[in-house]
Short mmCIF file of N, CA and C in Angstrom, two decimals:
data_model
loop_
_atom_site.label_atom_id
_atom_site.label_comp_id
_atom_site.label_asym_id
_atom_site.label_seq_id
_atom_site.Cartn_x
_atom_site.Cartn_y
_atom_site.Cartn_z
N GLY Z 1 4.50 18.77 14.29
CA GLY Z 1 3.86 20.04 13.39
C GLY Z 1 2.56 20.15 13.67
N ARG Z 2 1.65 20.98 12.94
CA ARG Z 2 0.40 21.36 13.38
C ARG Z 2 -0.39 20.26 12.97
N HIS Z 3 -1.21 19.94 13.52
CA HIS Z 3 -2.19 18.70 13.57
C HIS Z 3 -3.51 19.46 12.92
N CYS Z 4 -3.88 18.93 11.69
CA CYS Z 4 -5.22 19.53 11.37
C CYS Z 4 -5.96 18.61 10.46
N SER Z 5 -6.94 17.74 11.28
CA SER Z 5 -7.55 16.86 10.83
C SER Z 5 -8.86 17.41 10.11
N ASP Z 6 -9.36 18.36 10.90
CA ASP Z 6 -10.66 19.01 10.14
C ASP Z 6 -10.50 20.01 9.12
N ALA Z 7 -9.45 20.92 9.39
CA ALA Z 7 -9.16 21.87 8.67
C ALA Z 7 -8.53 21.40 7.23
N PRO Z 8 -9.05 22.01 5.96
CA PRO Z 8 -8.17 21.48 4.74
C PRO Z 8 -6.83 22.22 4.76
N CYS Z 9 -5.97 21.52 5.09
CA CYS Z 9 -4.67 21.98 5.15
C CYS Z 9 -3.66 21.91 3.93
N GLY Z 10 -4.13 21.75 2.89
CA GLY Z 10 -3.43 21.50 1.70
C GLY Z 10 -3.34 20.00 1.33
N ALA Z 11 -1.84 19.80 2.00
CA ALA Z 11 -1.84 18.20 1.57
C ALA Z 11 -1.94 17.54 2.80
N ALA Z 12 -3.12 16.94 3.21
CA ALA Z 12 -3.37 16.15 4.28
C ALA Z 12 -2.71 14.75 3.97
N LYS Z 13 -1.99 13.82 4.73
CA LYS Z 13 -1.35 12.80 4.50
C LYS Z 13 -1.88 11.44 5.18
N VAL Z 14 -1.83 10.30 4.37
CA VAL Z 14 -2.27 9.25 5.07
C VAL Z 14 -1.12 8.17 5.19
N GLU Z 15 -1.03 7.51 6.10
CA GLU Z 15 0.20 6.62 6.44
C GLU Z 15 -0.30 5.32 6.15
N PHE Z 16 0.57 4.24 5.13
CA PHE Z 16 0.33 2.99 5.01
C PHE Z 16 1.77 1.93 5.64
N LYS Z 17 1.03 0.97 6.24
CA LYS Z 17 2.33 0.10 6.45
C LYS Z 17 2.16 -1.13 5.51
N ILE Z 18 3.16 -1.05 4.48
CA ILE Z 18 3.07 -2.22 3.65
C ILE Z 18 4.07 -3.18 4.02
N VAL Z 19 3.55 -4.46 4.12
CA VAL Z 19 4.49 -5.68 4.22
C VAL Z 19 4.76 -6.21 2.84
N LEU Z 20 5.85 -6.82 2.72
CA LEU Z 20 6.35 -7.58 1.48
C LEU Z 20 5.92 -9.11 1.84
N THR Z 21 4.95 -9.75 1.34
CA THR Z 21 4.79 -10.99 1.89
C THR Z 21 5.43 -12.16 1.07
N SER Z 22 6.07 -11.98 0.03
CA SER Z 22 6.86 -12.74 -0.74
C SER Z 22 8.16 -13.01 -0.19
N ASP Z 23 8.72 -12.18 0.89
CA ASP Z 23 9.90 -12.31 1.55
C ASP Z 23 9.81 -13.11 2.88
N PRO Z 24 10.42 -14.27 3.17
CA PRO Z 24 10.18 -15.00 4.33
C PRO Z 24 10.37 -13.95 5.71
N LYS Z 25 11.14 -12.85 5.45
CA LYS Z 25 11.45 -12.17 6.78
C LYS Z 25 10.40 -11.06 6.88
N LEU Z 26 9.47 -11.02 5.80
CA LEU Z 26 8.62 -10.00 5.86
C LEU Z 26 8.92 -8.51 6.35
N PRO Z 27 9.57 -8.03 5.25
CA PRO Z 27 10.22 -6.61 5.71
C PRO Z 27 8.96 -5.60 5.26
N TYR Z 28 8.82 -4.66 5.86
CA TYR Z 28 7.66 -3.55 5.65
C TYR Z 28 8.35 -2.34 5.51
N ARG Z 29 7.62 -1.43 4.63
CA ARG Z 29 7.79 0.01 4.84
C ARG Z 29 6.71 0.78 5.30
N VAL Z 30 6.82 1.96 5.89
CA VAL Z 30 5.85 2.82 6.32
C VAL Z 30 5.72 4.02 5.35
N LEU Z 31 4.79 4.19 4.60
CA LEU Z 31 4.55 5.20 3.56
C LEU Z 31 3.65 6.17 3.84
N LYS Z 32 4.12 7.72 3.66
CA LYS Z 32 3.28 8.47 3.94
C LYS Z 32 2.89 9.40 2.61
N VAL Z 33 1.87 9.37 2.27
CA VAL Z 33 1.21 9.89 0.97
C VAL Z 33 0.34 10.85 1.13
N PRO Z 34 0.25 11.95 0.21
CA PRO Z 34 -1.01 12.79 0.29
C PRO Z 34 -2.16 11.80 0.13
N GLU Z 35 -3.39 12.37 0.76
CA GLU Z 35 -4.41 11.36 0.68
C GLU Z 35 -5.28 11.63 -0.63
N SER Z 36 -4.86 12.75 -1.43
CA SER Z 36 -5.45 12.60 -3.03
C SER Z 36 -4.53 11.98 -3.82
N ALA Z 37 -3.32 11.61 -3.42
CA ALA Z 37 -2.68 10.69 -4.60
C ALA Z 37 -3.34 9.41 -4.95
N PRO Z 38 -3.05 9.11 -6.44
CA PRO Z 38 -3.70 8.08 -6.64
C PRO Z 38 -3.03 6.65 -6.10
N PHE Z 39 -3.89 5.69 -5.91
CA PHE Z 39 -3.29 4.59 -5.14
C PHE Z 39 -2.22 3.67 -6.23
N THR Z 40 -2.25 3.99 -7.53
CA THR Z 40 -1.19 3.50 -8.53
C THR Z 40 0.06 3.73 -8.08
N ALA Z 41 0.18 5.38 -7.33
CA ALA Z 41 1.45 5.86 -7.16
C ALA Z 41 2.06 5.24 -6.05
N VAL Z 42 1.12 4.72 -5.14
CA VAL Z 42 1.31 4.18 -3.80
C VAL Z 42 2.08 2.78 -3.98
N LEU Z 43 1.26 2.13 -5.12
CA LEU Z 43 1.79 0.85 -5.31
C LEU Z 43 3.23 0.68 -6.18
N LYS Z 44 3.37 1.72 -6.83
CA LYS Z 44 4.56 1.84 -7.62
C LYS Z 44 5.61 2.29 -6.50
N TYR Z 45 5.44 3.19 -5.85
CA TYR Z 45 6.37 3.52 -4.66
C TYR Z 45 6.83 2.39 -3.78
N ALA Z 46 5.89 1.61 -3.53
CA ALA Z 46 5.93 0.53 -2.58
C ALA Z 46 6.72 -0.77 -3.06
N ALA Z 47 6.37 -0.99 -4.41
CA ALA Z 47 7.23 -1.79 -5.15
C ALA Z 47 8.53 -1.28 -5.61
N ASP Z 48 8.67 -0.10 -5.75
CA ASP Z 48 10.30 0.23 -5.93
C ASP Z 48 11.12 0.38 -4.59
N GLU Z 49 10.42 0.34 -3.49
CA GLU Z 49 11.26 0.45 -2.36
C GLU Z 49 11.57 -1.09 -1.94
N PHE Z 50 10.79 -2.12 -2.52
CA PHE Z 50 11.25 -3.43 -2.09
C PHE Z 50 11.74 -3.89 -3.45
N LYS Z 51 12.33 -3.19 -4.40
CA LYS Z 51 12.59 -3.63 -5.66
C LYS Z 51 12.07 -4.75 -6.23
N GLN Z 52 10.81 -4.44 -6.40
CA GLN Z 52 9.84 -5.33 -7.20
C GLN Z 52 9.44 -4.67 -8.28
N ASN Z 53 8.91 -5.47 -9.27
CA ASN Z 53 8.30 -4.72 -10.40
C ASN Z 53 6.89 -4.46 -10.13
N HIS Z 54 6.63 -2.95 -10.34
CA HIS Z 54 5.17 -2.69 -9.96
C HIS Z 54 4.14 -3.29 -10.80
N ALA Z 55 4.71 -3.60 -12.15
CA ALA Z 55 3.72 -3.89 -13.22
C ALA Z 55 3.28 -5.32 -12.76
N THR Z 56 4.10 -6.10 -12.09
CA THR Z 56 3.54 -7.34 -11.65
C THR Z 56 3.26 -7.58 -10.13
N SER Z 57 3.01 -6.30 -9.46
CA SER Z 57 2.77 -6.66 -8.23
C SER Z 57 1.28 -5.86 -7.88
N ALA Z 58 0.73 -6.46 -6.76
CA ALA Z 58 -0.49 -5.77 -6.38
C ALA Z 58 -0.45 -5.62 -4.73
N ILE Z 59 -1.40 -4.78 -4.24
CA ILE Z 59 -1.57 -4.70 -2.96
C ILE Z 59 -2.87 -5.01 -2.43
N ILE Z 60 -2.91 -5.56 -1.32
CA ILE Z 60 -4.04 -6.35 -0.92
C ILE Z 60 -3.94 -6.03 0.64
N THR Z 61 -5.25 -6.13 1.27
CA THR Z 61 -5.50 -6.00 2.75
C THR Z 61 -4.96 -7.11 3.24
N GLU Z 62 -4.71 -6.99 4.91
CA GLU Z 62 -4.42 -8.04 5.75
C GLU Z 62 -5.50 -9.22 5.47
N ASP Z 63 -6.62 -9.07 5.14
CA ASP Z 63 -7.76 -10.21 4.83
C ASP Z 63 -7.42 -10.68 3.50
N GLY Z 64 -6.73 -10.34 2.78
CA GLY Z 64 -6.46 -10.78 1.36
C GLY Z 64 -7.47 -10.35 0.29
N VAL Z 65 -7.98 -8.94 0.62
CA VAL Z 65 -9.00 -8.45 -0.21
C VAL Z 65 -8.25 -7.63 -1.37
N GLY Z 66 -8.23 -7.68 -2.73
CA GLY Z 66 -7.51 -6.94 -3.50
C GLY Z 66 -8.18 -5.45 -3.44
N ILE Z 67 -7.20 -4.58 -3.60
CA ILE Z 67 -7.53 -3.32 -3.88
C ILE Z 67 -7.60 -2.47 -5.12
N ASN Z 68 -8.64 -1.83 -5.42
CA ASN Z 68 -8.75 -1.17 -6.77
C ASN Z 68 -7.92 0.15 -6.87
N PRO Z 69 -6.80 0.04 -7.62
CA PRO Z 69 -5.62 1.07 -7.35
C PRO Z 69 -6.28 2.43 -8.43
N SER Z 70 -7.44 2.39 -8.82
CA SER Z 70 -8.05 3.65 -9.24
C SER Z 70 -8.60 4.59 -8.31
N GLN Z 71 -8.46 4.19 -7.34
CA GLN Z 71 -8.96 5.05 -5.71
C GLN Z 71 -7.81 5.88 -5.61
N THR Z 72 -8.10 6.82 -4.69
CA THR Z 72 -7.13 7.69 -4.30
C THR Z 72 -6.67 7.20 -2.68
N ALA Z 73 -5.55 7.55 -2.47
CA ALA Z 73 -4.86 7.08 -1.15
C ALA Z 73 -5.83 7.14 0.07
N GLY Z 74 -6.27 8.40 -0.06
CA GLY Z 74 -7.12 8.72 1.00
C GLY Z 74 -8.50 7.70 1.13
N GLN Z 75 -9.06 7.54 -0.08
CA GLN Z 75 -10.28 6.39 -0.05
C GLN Z 75 -9.97 4.95 0.59
N VAL Z 76 -8.57 4.57 -0.08
CA VAL Z 76 -8.17 3.30 0.28
C VAL Z 76 -7.96 3.02 1.77
N PHE Z 77 -7.32 4.33 2.42
CA PHE Z 77 -6.97 4.15 3.79
C PHE Z 77 -8.33 4.32 4.71
N LEU Z 78 -9.27 5.18 4.06
CA LEU Z 78 -10.60 4.90 5.02
C LEU Z 78 -11.33 3.62 4.82
N LYS Z 79 -11.16 2.98 3.80
CA LYS Z 79 -11.84 1.85 3.40
C LYS Z 79 -11.17 0.62 4.11
N HIS Z 80 -9.79 0.49 4.11
CA HIS Z 80 -8.89 -0.62 4.59
C HIS Z 80 -7.94 -0.40 5.53
N GLY Z 81 -7.81 0.94 5.86
CA GLY Z 81 -6.97 1.12 7.11
C GLY Z 81 -5.22 1.24 6.48
N ARG Z 82 -4.46 1.11 7.51
CA ARG Z 82 -2.99 1.46 7.09
C ARG Z 82 -2.33 0.18 6.78
N ASP Z 83 -2.80 -1.08 7.39
CA ASP Z 83 -1.92 -2.14 7.32
C ASP Z 83 -2.09 -2.99 5.76
N LEU Z 84 -1.24 -2.92 5.11
CA LEU Z 84 -1.50 -3.44 3.70
C LEU Z 84 -0.56 -4.59 3.11
N ARG Z 85 -0.51 -5.29 2.15
CA ARG Z 85 0.47 -6.12 1.86
C ARG Z 85 0.62 -5.87 0.61
N LEU Z 86 2.02 -6.21 -0.11
CA LEU Z 86 2.33 -6.35 -1.44
C LEU Z 86 2.60 -7.58 -1.72
N ILE Z 87 2.12 -7.88 -2.76
CA ILE Z 87 2.00 -9.57 -3.26
C ILE Z 87 2.32 -9.52 -4.92
N PRO Z 88 3.24 -10.41 -5.38
CA PRO Z 88 3.33 -10.76 -6.82
C PRO Z 88 2.03 -11.09 -7.34
N ARG Z 89 1.64 -10.28 -8.30
CA ARG Z 89 0.29 -10.74 -8.85
C ARG Z 89 0.15 -11.89 -9.66
N ASP Z 90 1.31 -12.59 -9.72
CA ASP Z 90 1.13 -13.82 -10.66
C ASP Z 90 0.49 -14.84 -9.61
N ARG Z 91 0.48 -14.59 -8.49
CA ARG Z 91 -0.07 -15.47 -7.76
C ARG Z 91 -1.53 -15.38 -7.36
N VAL Z 92 -2.01 -14.23 -7.90
CA VAL Z 92 -3.34 -13.96 -7.63
C VAL Z 92 -4.22 -14.53 -8.46
N GLY Z 93 -5.37 -15.33 -8.02
CA GLY Z 93 -6.35 -15.68 -8.97
C GLY Z 93 -5.94 -17.27 -9.78
N GLY Z 94 -4.61 -17.38 -9.84
CA GLY Z 94 -3.98 -18.58 -10.42
C GLY Z 94 -4.34 -19.79 -9.62
N GLY Z 95 -4.66 -20.92 -10.23
CA GLY Z 95 -4.73 -22.17 -9.48
C GLY Z 95 -3.33 -22.67 -8.89
N GLY Z 96 -3.32 -24.04 -9.15
CA GLY Z 96 -1.73 -24.38 -8.77
C GLY Z 96 -1.77 -24.70 -7.32
N SER Z 97 -0.67 -25.43 -7.09
CA SER Z 97 -0.35 -25.90 -5.85
C SER Z 97 -0.06 -24.62 -4.54
N ILE Z 98 -0.30 -24.60 -3.52
CA ILE Z 98 0.13 -23.81 -2.47
C ILE Z 98 1.35 -23.99 -1.94
#
């Protein structure tokens, strides 16, 4: 298709590769979303793809940095790139044994 990185061509899309880290097989999905989409929608879509509950899931970067879902997909992509991880949120910040 037409590639328009500079021209505003309606819906520019960004691509995320999201890995499900709670599964030992580390399945992943590649999601293409409009860069103006709220990142909460990306989280919900990714969680649905993996049959996870999006309310108890979080998306973090490869380095383990949490992502604020109130940003747009485009902002997250610019800041963090395309490789992300979906994790169960009950494991974040809680102590306990690893």
